[in-house]
């Protein structure tokens, strides 16, 4: 895969210039030892070469191949957005994001692997940028190669990649504010291998929400994560006394027609790692949540 930039600074070390473009030390090593190439104005150079203003820098990254242990799983992906660097899919309920020891196949990663195989892509390593819990629906972001993954992961870490969710909650919904930030630390619940809880010794967790609609039994909230703790939205709303509908792990109401946690990733906002264009992708509510709201 080839990437190209034009130098805008006077006399700068090629290594420094590439770092400014997001090329990591690890990626430079891959280019050096696995068949990649660095060119300046079409001439092969090393990272110790000094480039000048208006020079054209070309980086050719070797193909990644594939994970031999990642099994393809035949299915039809609901693709929301795709280009040479990014894939965004709409994840259904009941499907895990990545394989685990006792569930090596059938996950979204396995399904994307099958799609890559069908398209005969040269890069078939699965780069998951944003994961969702098994029963959470909505937008899931994949990078189609390691360079894009590193760039998007940096945005995720510094908060420029924003994830917005819609959730249906019940319980003490009369106490919900029109807009608020939940700032409660989350850690492991020692009675479970999976469950989390609000606990003073946990990691700081920030969840911003806006009340969209409220009836006597149910509230619809628009949620934005500012940290990425396991089960963060589910734990935080349970701690408020307003657990998600269908979420039996965190005492959610399972008697209103929804039997999985009523949580949907509806919106992703990020900068395209290479064009720098602002990308905003939205996905409507799934049938079970929409039916209850309507």
PDB file of C-alpha atoms in Angstrom:
ATOM      1  CA  UNK A   1       0.000   0.000   0.000  1.00  0.00           C
ATOM      2  CA  UNK A   2       1.367   3.427  -0.988  1.00  0.00           C
ATOM      3  CA  UNK A   3       1.119   6.747   0.884  1.00  0.00           C
ATOM      4  CA  UNK A   4       2.381  10.100  -0.310  1.00  0.00           C
ATOM      5  CA  UNK A   5       2.995  13.504   1.300  1.00  0.00           C
ATOM      6  CA  UNK A   6       4.500  16.825   0.228  1.00  0.00           C
ATOM      7  CA  UNK A   7       7.053  18.389   2.599  1.00  0.00           C
ATOM      8  CA  UNK A   8       6.132  21.885   3.804  1.00  0.00           C
ATOM      9  CA  UNK A   9       9.125  22.509   6.091  1.00  0.00           C
ATOM     10  CA  UNK A  10      12.649  23.521   5.127  1.00  0.00           C
ATOM     11  CA  UNK A  11      15.235  20.780   5.738  1.00  0.00           C
ATOM     12  CA  UNK A  12      13.821  18.209   8.132  1.00  0.00           C
ATOM     13  CA  UNK A  13      15.037  14.684   8.851  1.00  0.00           C
ATOM     14  CA  UNK A  14      12.935  12.144   6.956  1.00  0.00           C
ATOM     15  CA  UNK A  15      12.463  10.120  10.144  1.00  0.00           C
ATOM     16  CA  UNK A  16      11.068  13.193  11.927  1.00  0.00           C
ATOM     17  CA  UNK A  17       8.799  14.069   9.011  1.00  0.00           C
ATOM     18  CA  UNK A  18       7.358  10.545   8.916  1.00  0.00           C
ATOM     19  CA  UNK A  19       6.719  10.606  12.661  1.00  0.00           C
ATOM     20  CA  UNK A  20       4.738  13.817  12.129  1.00  0.00           C
ATOM     21  CA  UNK A  21       2.560  11.941   9.629  1.00  0.00           C
ATOM     22  CA  UNK A  22       1.843   9.217  12.184  1.00  0.00           C
ATOM     23  CA  UNK A  23       4.381   6.644  10.984  1.00  0.00           C
ATOM     24  CA  UNK A  24       5.446   4.847  14.167  1.00  0.00           C
ATOM     25  CA  UNK A  25       8.809   3.336  15.020  1.00  0.00           C
ATOM     26  CA  UNK A  26       7.200  -0.102  14.698  1.00  0.00           C
ATOM     27  CA  UNK A  27       5.891   0.690  11.218  1.00  0.00           C
ATOM     28  CA  UNK A  28       9.290   2.035  10.134  1.00  0.00           C
ATOM     29  CA  UNK A  29      10.856  -1.249  11.246  1.00  0.00           C
ATOM     30  CA  UNK A  30       8.272  -3.167   9.228  1.00  0.00           C
ATOM     31  CA  UNK A  31       9.048  -1.071   6.152  1.00  0.00           C
ATOM     32  CA  UNK A  32      12.780  -1.659   6.612  1.00  0.00           C
ATOM     33  CA  UNK A  33      12.743  -5.387   7.317  1.00  0.00           C
ATOM     34  CA  UNK A  34       9.629  -6.716   5.572  1.00  0.00           C
ATOM     35  CA  UNK A  35       9.914  -5.359   2.062  1.00  0.00           C
ATOM     36  CA  UNK A  36       8.672  -1.780   2.250  1.00  0.00           C
ATOM     37  CA  UNK A  37      10.265   1.269   0.635  1.00  0.00           C
ATOM     38  CA  UNK A  38      10.909   4.935   1.460  1.00  0.00           C
ATOM     39  CA  UNK A  39      11.170   7.270  -1.551  1.00  0.00           C
ATOM     40  CA  UNK A  40      11.940  10.987  -1.832  1.00  0.00           C
ATOM     41  CA  UNK A  41      11.085  12.387  -5.260  1.00  0.00           C
ATOM     42  CA  UNK A  42      11.101   8.822  -6.561  1.00  0.00           C
ATOM     43  CA  UNK A  43      14.569   7.977  -5.202  1.00  0.00           C
ATOM     44  CA  UNK A  44      14.956   5.393  -2.421  1.00  0.00           C
ATOM     45  CA  UNK A  45      16.247   6.954   0.798  1.00  0.00           C
ATOM     46  CA  UNK A  46      16.863   6.004   4.433  1.00  0.00           C
ATOM     47  CA  UNK A  47      15.265   7.704   7.443  1.00  0.00           C
ATOM     48  CA  UNK A  48      18.534   9.656   7.963  1.00  0.00           C
ATOM     49  CA  UNK A  49      18.017  11.592   4.735  1.00  0.00           C
ATOM     50  CA  UNK A  50      17.103  15.286   5.056  1.00  0.00           C
ATOM     51  CA  UNK A  51      14.071  16.359   3.005  1.00  0.00           C
ATOM     52  CA  UNK A  52      13.379  19.867   1.729  1.00  0.00           C
ATOM     53  CA  UNK A  53      10.250  21.939   1.206  1.00  0.00           C
ATOM     54  CA  UNK A  54       8.195  20.686  -1.799  1.00  0.00           C
ATOM     55  CA  UNK A  55       9.869  17.249  -1.742  1.00  0.00           C
ATOM     56  CA  UNK A  56       7.444  14.370  -2.393  1.00  0.00           C
ATOM     57  CA  UNK A  57       7.781  11.605   0.184  1.00  0.00           C
ATOM     58  CA  UNK A  58       6.390   8.188  -0.743  1.00  0.00           C
ATOM     59  CA  UNK A  59       6.025   5.293   1.679  1.00  0.00           C
ATOM     60  CA  UNK A  60       5.272   1.807   0.383  1.00  0.00           C
ATOM     61  CA  UNK A  61       4.095  -0.504   3.176  1.00  0.00           C
ATOM     62  CA  UNK A  62       4.315  -4.278   2.632  1.00  0.00           C
ATOM     63  CA  UNK A  63       1.091  -6.273   2.527  1.00  0.00           C
ATOM     64  CA  UNK A  64      -0.010  -7.761   5.845  1.00  0.00           C
ATOM     65  CA  UNK A  65      -1.360 -11.090   4.647  1.00  0.00           C
ATOM     66  CA  UNK A  66      -3.692 -12.663   7.208  1.00  0.00           C
ATOM     67  CA  UNK A  67      -4.045 -14.258  10.641  1.00  0.00           C
ATOM     68  CA  UNK A  68      -3.996 -17.978   9.908  1.00  0.00           C
ATOM     69  CA  UNK A  69      -5.767 -18.698  13.225  1.00  0.00           C
ATOM     70  CA  UNK A  70      -8.645 -16.294  12.525  1.00  0.00           C
ATOM     71  CA  UNK A  71     -11.423 -18.424  11.052  1.00  0.00           C
ATOM     72  CA  UNK A  72     -13.741 -16.924   8.406  1.00  0.00           C
ATOM     73  CA  UNK A  73     -17.453 -17.164   9.159  1.00  0.00           C
ATOM     74  CA  UNK A  74     -19.850 -17.004   6.218  1.00  0.00           C
ATOM     75  CA  UNK A  75     -22.447 -14.284   6.725  1.00  0.00           C
ATOM     76  CA  UNK A  76     -23.758 -11.102   5.135  1.00  0.00           C
ATOM     77  CA  UNK A  77     -22.269  -7.935   6.640  1.00  0.00           C
ATOM     78  CA  UNK A  78     -24.434  -4.832   7.011  1.00  0.00           C
ATOM     79  CA  UNK A  79     -21.818  -2.390   5.703  1.00  0.00           C
ATOM     80  CA  UNK A  80     -22.496   1.253   6.538  1.00  0.00           C
ATOM     81  CA  UNK A  81     -19.238   2.802   5.246  1.00  0.00           C
ATOM     82  CA  UNK A  82     -16.136   1.528   3.486  1.00  0.00           C
ATOM     83  CA  UNK A  83     -13.064   2.890   1.718  1.00  0.00           C
ATOM     84  CA  UNK A  84      -9.488   1.676   1.225  1.00  0.00           C
ATOM     85  CA  UNK A  85      -8.640   2.253   4.894  1.00  0.00           C
ATOM     86  CA  UNK A  86     -11.825   1.942   6.973  1.00  0.00           C
ATOM     87  CA  UNK A  87     -14.798  -0.388   7.335  1.00  0.00           C
ATOM     88  CA  UNK A  88     -17.862   0.427   9.460  1.00  0.00           C
ATOM     89  CA  UNK A  89     -20.529  -2.223   9.962  1.00  0.00           C
ATOM     90  CA  UNK A  90     -23.857  -2.397  11.786  1.00  0.00           C
ATOM     91  CA  UNK A  91     -23.509  -5.141  14.409  1.00  0.00           C
ATOM     92  CA  UNK A  92     -26.588  -7.207  15.263  1.00  0.00           C
ATOM     93  CA  UNK A  93     -27.497  -8.323  18.762  1.00  0.00           C
ATOM     94  CA  UNK A  94     -26.191 -11.670  20.003  1.00  0.00           C
ATOM     95  CA  UNK A  95     -22.833 -11.533  18.194  1.00  0.00           C
ATOM     96  CA  UNK A  96     -19.538 -11.010  20.031  1.00  0.00           C
ATOM     97  CA  UNK A  97     -16.959  -8.575  18.667  1.00  0.00           C
ATOM     98  CA  UNK A  98     -13.906 -10.857  18.773  1.00  0.00           C
ATOM     99  CA  UNK A  99     -13.222 -14.575  19.278  1.00  0.00           C
ATOM    100  CA  UNK A 100     -12.663 -15.974  22.765  1.00  0.00           C
ATOM    101  CA  UNK A 101     -11.330 -19.303  24.020  1.00  0.00           C
ATOM    102  CA  UNK A 102     -14.697 -21.052  24.011  1.00  0.00           C
ATOM    103  CA  UNK A 103     -16.161 -19.070  21.078  1.00  0.00           C
ATOM    104  CA  UNK A 104     -13.498 -19.109  18.328  1.00  0.00           C
ATOM    105  CA  UNK A 105     -15.891 -18.428  15.449  1.00  0.00           C
ATOM    106  CA  UNK A 106     -19.044 -16.539  14.497  1.00  0.00           C
ATOM    107  CA  UNK A 107     -17.916 -13.168  15.896  1.00  0.00           C
ATOM    108  CA  UNK A 108     -17.863  -9.892  13.983  1.00  0.00           C
ATOM    109  CA  UNK A 109     -14.119 -10.325  13.443  1.00  0.00           C
ATOM    110  CA  UNK A 110     -14.714 -13.760  11.871  1.00  0.00           C
ATOM    111  CA  UNK A 111     -17.443 -12.313   9.661  1.00  0.00           C
ATOM    112  CA  UNK A 112     -15.209  -9.490   8.485  1.00  0.00           C
ATOM    113  CA  UNK A 113     -12.476 -12.050   7.728  1.00  0.00           C
ATOM    114  CA  UNK A 114     -14.931 -13.917   5.476  1.00  0.00           C
ATOM    115  CA  UNK A 115     -15.840 -10.656   3.727  1.00  0.00           C
ATOM    116  CA  UNK A 116     -12.163  -9.795   3.160  1.00  0.00           C
ATOM    117  CA  UNK A 117     -11.609 -13.248   1.676  1.00  0.00           C
ATOM    118  CA  UNK A 118     -14.594 -12.838  -0.654  1.00  0.00           C
ATOM    119  CA  UNK A 119     -13.240  -9.475  -1.825  1.00  0.00           C
ATOM    120  CA  UNK A 120      -9.709 -10.902  -2.302  1.00  0.00           C
ATOM    121  CA  UNK A 121      -8.158  -8.091  -0.250  1.00  0.00           C
ATOM    122  CA  UNK A 122      -4.378  -8.357   0.152  1.00  0.00           C
ATOM    123  CA  UNK A 123      -4.593  -7.181   3.780  1.00  0.00           C
ATOM    124  CA  UNK A 124      -6.720  -9.659   5.743  1.00  0.00           C
ATOM    125  CA  UNK A 125      -5.606  -9.098   9.306  1.00  0.00           C
ATOM    126  CA  UNK A 126      -8.625  -7.941  11.305  1.00  0.00           C
ATOM    127  CA  UNK A 127      -8.059  -4.610  13.074  1.00  0.00           C
ATOM    128  CA  UNK A 128     -10.904  -3.899  15.512  1.00  0.00           C
ATOM    129  CA  UNK A 129     -10.938  -0.224  16.518  1.00  0.00           C
ATOM    130  CA  UNK A 130     -14.189  -0.089  18.515  1.00  0.00           C
ATOM    131  CA  UNK A 131     -15.751  -3.128  20.190  1.00  0.00           C
ATOM    132  CA  UNK A 132     -19.321  -3.665  21.349  1.00  0.00           C
ATOM    133  CA  UNK A 133     -20.707  -6.080  23.941  1.00  0.00           C
ATOM    134  CA  UNK A 134     -22.320  -9.228  22.523  1.00  0.00           C
ATOM    135  CA  UNK A 135     -25.911  -7.960  22.866  1.00  0.00           C
ATOM    136  CA  UNK A 136     -25.223  -4.308  22.039  1.00  0.00           C
ATOM    137  CA  UNK A 137     -26.179  -3.297  18.489  1.00  0.00           C
ATOM    138  CA  UNK A 138     -24.903  -0.603  16.188  1.00  0.00           C
ATOM    139  CA  UNK A 139     -21.818   0.848  14.587  1.00  0.00           C
ATOM    140  CA  UNK A 140     -18.534  -0.987  14.844  1.00  0.00           C
ATOM    141  CA  UNK A 141     -15.328   0.420  13.345  1.00  0.00           C
ATOM    142  CA  UNK A 142     -12.570  -1.650  11.723  1.00  0.00           C
ATOM    143  CA  UNK A 143      -9.291  -0.456  10.226  1.00  0.00           C
ATOM    144  CA  UNK A 144      -8.301  -2.265   7.049  1.00  0.00           C
ATOM    145  CA  UNK A 145      -4.553  -2.164   7.747  1.00  0.00           C
ATOM    146  CA  UNK A 146      -2.193  -1.539  10.651  1.00  0.00           C
ATOM    147  CA  UNK A 147      -1.287   2.058   9.759  1.00  0.00           C
ATOM    148  CA  UNK A 148      -4.950   3.100   9.786  1.00  0.00           C
ATOM    149  CA  UNK A 149      -5.465   1.184  13.036  1.00  0.00           C
ATOM    150  CA  UNK A 150      -2.653   3.074  14.768  1.00  0.00           C
ATOM    151  CA  UNK A 151      -3.983   6.439  13.570  1.00  0.00           C
ATOM    152  CA  UNK A 152      -7.562   5.693  14.639  1.00  0.00           C
ATOM    153  CA  UNK A 153      -6.474   4.232  17.957  1.00  0.00           C
ATOM    154  CA  UNK A 154      -4.624   7.463  18.735  1.00  0.00           C
ATOM    155  CA  UNK A 155      -7.851   9.392  18.098  1.00  0.00           C
ATOM    156  CA  UNK A 156      -9.687   6.979  20.385  1.00  0.00           C
ATOM    157  CA  UNK A 157      -7.145   7.468  23.164  1.00  0.00           C
ATOM    158  CA  UNK A 158      -7.134  11.270  23.013  1.00  0.00           C
ATOM    159  CA  UNK A 159     -10.911  11.588  22.707  1.00  0.00           C
ATOM    160  CA  UNK A 160     -11.176  12.774  19.108  1.00  0.00           C
ATOM    161  CA  UNK A 161     -12.975   9.577  18.058  1.00  0.00           C
ATOM    162  CA  UNK A 162     -16.419   9.960  19.613  1.00  0.00           C
ATOM    163  CA  UNK A 163     -18.973   7.193  20.164  1.00  0.00           C
ATOM    164  CA  UNK A 164     -22.621   8.029  20.847  1.00  0.00           C
ATOM    165  CA  UNK A 165     -25.165   5.496  22.095  1.00  0.00           C
ATOM    166  CA  UNK A 166     -28.899   5.334  22.586  1.00  0.00           C
ATOM    167  CA  UNK A 167     -30.135   3.442  25.650  1.00  0.00           C
ATOM    168  CA  UNK A 168     -33.547   2.585  27.092  1.00  0.00           C
ATOM    169  CA  UNK A 169     -33.612   2.624  30.883  1.00  0.00           C
ATOM    170  CA  UNK A 170     -36.233   2.115  33.573  1.00  0.00           C
ATOM    171  CA  UNK A 171     -36.382   2.294  37.371  1.00  0.00           C
ATOM    172  CA  UNK A 172     -35.887   5.670  39.044  1.00  0.00           C
ATOM    173  CA  UNK A 173     -36.164   7.538  35.758  1.00  0.00           C
ATOM    174  CA  UNK A 174     -37.813  10.538  37.438  1.00  0.00           C
ATOM    175  CA  UNK A 175     -34.397  11.340  38.934  1.00  0.00           C
ATOM    176  CA  UNK A 176     -32.674  11.660  35.545  1.00  0.00           C
ATOM    177  CA  UNK A 177     -31.560  15.181  34.660  1.00  0.00           C
ATOM    178  CA  UNK A 178     -31.992  16.698  31.205  1.00  0.00           C
ATOM    179  CA  UNK A 179     -28.221  16.540  30.790  1.00  0.00           C
ATOM    180  CA  UNK A 180     -25.508  15.297  33.143  1.00  0.00           C
ATOM    181  CA  UNK A 181     -22.070  13.729  33.466  1.00  0.00           C
ATOM    182  CA  UNK A 182     -21.794  10.497  35.475  1.00  0.00           C
ATOM    183  CA  UNK A 183     -18.386  10.438  37.162  1.00  0.00           C
ATOM    184  CA  UNK A 184     -18.158   7.168  39.101  1.00  0.00           C
ATOM    185  CA  UNK A 185     -15.147   4.788  39.244  1.00  0.00           C
ATOM    186  CA  UNK A 186     -15.632   1.280  37.864  1.00  0.00           C
ATOM    187  CA  UNK A 187     -13.838  -1.896  38.897  1.00  0.00           C
ATOM    188  CA  UNK A 188     -14.331  -5.657  38.953  1.00  0.00           C
ATOM    189  CA  UNK A 189     -17.124  -7.254  40.922  1.00  0.00           C
ATOM    190  CA  UNK A 190     -15.151  -9.947  42.740  1.00  0.00           C
ATOM    191  CA  UNK A 191     -18.194 -12.240  42.804  1.00  0.00           C
ATOM    192  CA  UNK A 192     -18.066 -12.595  39.003  1.00  0.00           C
ATOM    193  CA  UNK A 193     -15.522 -13.058  36.228  1.00  0.00           C
ATOM    194  CA  UNK A 194     -17.491 -10.752  33.954  1.00  0.00           C
ATOM    195  CA  UNK A 195     -19.481  -8.303  36.028  1.00  0.00           C
ATOM    196  CA  UNK A 196     -18.273  -4.802  36.946  1.00  0.00           C
ATOM    197  CA  UNK A 197     -19.387  -2.405  39.671  1.00  0.00           C
ATOM    198  CA  UNK A 198     -18.999   1.153  40.890  1.00  0.00           C
ATOM    199  CA  UNK A 199     -16.260   0.934  43.499  1.00  0.00           C
ATOM    200  CA  UNK A 200     -13.952   3.518  45.084  1.00  0.00           C
ATOM    201  CA  UNK A 201     -10.834   1.567  44.074  1.00  0.00           C
ATOM    202  CA  UNK A 202     -11.895   1.337  40.430  1.00  0.00           C
ATOM    203  CA  UNK A 203     -10.724   3.314  37.410  1.00  0.00           C
ATOM    204  CA  UNK A 204     -12.248   6.693  36.710  1.00  0.00           C
ATOM    205  CA  UNK A 205     -15.180   6.451  34.300  1.00  0.00           C
ATOM    206  CA  UNK A 206     -17.033   9.347  32.656  1.00  0.00           C
ATOM    207  CA  UNK A 207     -20.407   8.938  30.941  1.00  0.00           C
ATOM    208  CA  UNK A 208     -22.275  11.956  29.568  1.00  0.00           C
ATOM    209  CA  UNK A 209     -25.980  11.622  28.876  1.00  0.00           C
ATOM    210  CA  UNK A 210     -28.896  13.670  27.604  1.00  0.00           C
ATOM    211  CA  UNK A 211     -32.516  12.794  28.302  1.00  0.00           C
ATOM    212  CA  UNK A 212     -34.358  12.460  24.989  1.00  0.00           C
ATOM    213  CA  UNK A 213     -37.770  11.106  26.024  1.00  0.00           C
ATOM    214  CA  UNK A 214     -39.428   9.890  29.214  1.00  0.00           C
ATOM    215  CA  UNK A 215     -42.683   8.043  29.870  1.00  0.00           C
ATOM    216  CA  UNK A 216     -44.031   6.594  33.106  1.00  0.00           C
ATOM    217  CA  UNK A 217     -41.940   3.427  32.767  1.00  0.00           C
ATOM    218  CA  UNK A 218     -39.104   4.081  30.334  1.00  0.00           C
ATOM    219  CA  UNK A 219     -36.595   6.780  29.420  1.00  0.00           C
ATOM    220  CA  UNK A 220     -34.597   7.113  26.195  1.00  0.00           C
ATOM    221  CA  UNK A 221     -31.147   8.623  26.747  1.00  0.00           C
ATOM    222  CA  UNK A 222     -28.437   9.747  24.347  1.00  0.00           C
ATOM    223  CA  UNK A 223     -25.079   8.700  25.792  1.00  0.00           C
ATOM    224  CA  UNK A 224     -21.506   9.676  24.983  1.00  0.00           C
ATOM    225  CA  UNK A 225     -18.550   7.837  26.486  1.00  0.00           C
ATOM    226  CA  UNK A 226     -15.534   9.836  27.613  1.00  0.00           C
ATOM    227  CA  UNK A 227     -13.713   6.751  28.900  1.00  0.00           C
ATOM    228  CA  UNK A 228     -13.846   3.133  27.788  1.00  0.00           C
ATOM    229  CA  UNK A 229     -14.406   0.897  30.802  1.00  0.00           C
ATOM    230  CA  UNK A 230     -15.962  -2.553  30.433  1.00  0.00           C
ATOM    231  CA  UNK A 231     -19.799  -2.381  30.675  1.00  0.00           C
ATOM    232  CA  UNK A 232     -19.459   1.325  31.479  1.00  0.00           C
ATOM    233  CA  UNK A 233     -22.905   2.507  30.363  1.00  0.00           C
ATOM    234  CA  UNK A 234     -24.630  -0.506  31.890  1.00  0.00           C
ATOM    235  CA  UNK A 235     -22.840  -0.120  35.235  1.00  0.00           C
ATOM    236  CA  UNK A 236     -23.310   3.636  35.464  1.00  0.00           C
ATOM    237  CA  UNK A 237     -27.049   3.639  34.801  1.00  0.00           C
ATOM    238  CA  UNK A 238     -27.547   0.713  37.154  1.00  0.00           C
ATOM    239  CA  UNK A 239     -25.720   2.713  39.826  1.00  0.00           C
ATOM    240  CA  UNK A 240     -28.178   5.591  39.257  1.00  0.00           C
ATOM    241  CA  UNK A 241     -31.068   3.189  39.875  1.00  0.00           C
ATOM    242  CA  UNK A 242     -31.961   3.278  36.160  1.00  0.00           C
ATOM    243  CA  UNK A 243     -30.640   0.023  34.666  1.00  0.00           C
ATOM    244  CA  UNK A 244     -30.948  -0.684  30.955  1.00  0.00           C
ATOM    245  CA  UNK A 245     -34.018  -2.581  29.834  1.00  0.00           C
ATOM    246  CA  UNK A 246     -33.348  -6.280  29.325  1.00  0.00           C
ATOM    247  CA  UNK A 247     -30.016  -6.187  31.156  1.00  0.00           C
ATOM    248  CA  UNK A 248     -30.472  -9.012  33.639  1.00  0.00           C
ATOM    249  CA  UNK A 249     -26.803  -8.843  34.690  1.00  0.00           C
ATOM    250  CA  UNK A 250     -27.388  -5.377  36.137  1.00  0.00           C
ATOM    251  CA  UNK A 251     -31.001  -5.796  37.328  1.00  0.00           C
ATOM    252  CA  UNK A 252     -32.677  -4.372  34.226  1.00  0.00           C
ATOM    253  CA  UNK A 253     -36.403  -4.816  33.565  1.00  0.00           C
ATOM    254  CA  UNK A 254     -36.956  -7.819  31.265  1.00  0.00           C
ATOM    255  CA  UNK A 255     -40.778  -7.583  31.151  1.00  0.00           C
ATOM    256  CA  UNK A 256     -41.227  -4.886  28.497  1.00  0.00           C
ATOM    257  CA  UNK A 257     -40.461  -6.917  25.366  1.00  0.00           C
ATOM    258  CA  UNK A 258     -36.672  -6.484  25.245  1.00  0.00           C
ATOM    259  CA  UNK A 259     -34.581  -9.440  26.384  1.00  0.00           C
ATOM    260  CA  UNK A 260     -31.102  -8.018  25.801  1.00  0.00           C
ATOM    261  CA  UNK A 261     -29.533  -4.819  27.114  1.00  0.00           C
ATOM    262  CA  UNK A 262     -31.264  -2.005  25.215  1.00  0.00           C
ATOM    263  CA  UNK A 263     -28.096  -0.321  24.020  1.00  0.00           C
ATOM    264  CA  UNK A 264     -27.264   0.815  20.497  1.00  0.00           C
ATOM    265  CA  UNK A 265     -24.155   2.560  19.141  1.00  0.00           C
ATOM    266  CA  UNK A 266     -25.891   5.051  16.862  1.00  0.00           C
ATOM    267  CA  UNK A 267     -23.146   7.515  15.894  1.00  0.00           C
ATOM    268  CA  UNK A 268     -19.399   7.621  15.253  1.00  0.00           C
ATOM    269  CA  UNK A 269     -17.460  10.846  14.680  1.00  0.00           C
ATOM    270  CA  UNK A 270     -13.753  10.901  13.786  1.00  0.00           C
ATOM    271  CA  UNK A 271     -11.197  12.413  11.427  1.00  0.00           C
ATOM    272  CA  UNK A 272     -10.280  10.279   8.456  1.00  0.00           C
ATOM    273  CA  UNK A 273      -6.699   9.215   9.227  1.00  0.00           C
ATOM    274  CA  UNK A 274      -5.386  10.156   5.788  1.00  0.00           C
ATOM    275  CA  UNK A 275      -7.736  12.638   4.090  1.00  0.00           C
ATOM    276  CA  UNK A 276      -8.336  14.458   7.430  1.00  0.00           C
ATOM    277  CA  UNK A 277     -11.989  14.805   6.442  1.00  0.00           C
ATOM    278  CA  UNK A 278     -14.470  14.814   9.335  1.00  0.00           C
ATOM    279  CA  UNK A 279     -16.398  11.532   9.150  1.00  0.00           C
ATOM    280  CA  UNK A 280     -19.791  11.300  10.855  1.00  0.00           C
ATOM    281  CA  UNK A 281     -21.749   8.055  10.541  1.00  0.00           C
ATOM    282  CA  UNK A 282     -25.191   7.356  12.000  1.00  0.00           C
ATOM    283  CA  UNK A 283     -27.322   4.236  12.287  1.00  0.00           C
ATOM    284  CA  UNK A 284     -31.062   4.206  13.218  1.00  0.00           C
ATOM    285  CA  UNK A 285     -32.344   2.324  16.239  1.00  0.00           C
ATOM    286  CA  UNK A 286     -32.828  -1.435  15.799  1.00  0.00           C
ATOM    287  CA  UNK A 287     -36.352  -2.833  15.530  1.00  0.00           C
ATOM    288  CA  UNK A 288     -36.781  -3.905  19.165  1.00  0.00           C
ATOM    289  CA  UNK A 289     -35.822  -0.518  20.619  1.00  0.00           C
ATOM    290  CA  UNK A 290     -37.675   1.482  17.959  1.00  0.00           C
ATOM    291  CA  UNK A 291     -40.858  -0.546  18.431  1.00  0.00           C
ATOM    292  CA  UNK A 292     -40.928   0.160  22.165  1.00  0.00           C
ATOM    293  CA  UNK A 293     -40.298   3.893  21.668  1.00  0.00           C
ATOM    294  CA  UNK A 294     -43.006   4.146  19.014  1.00  0.00           C
TER     295      UNK A 294
END
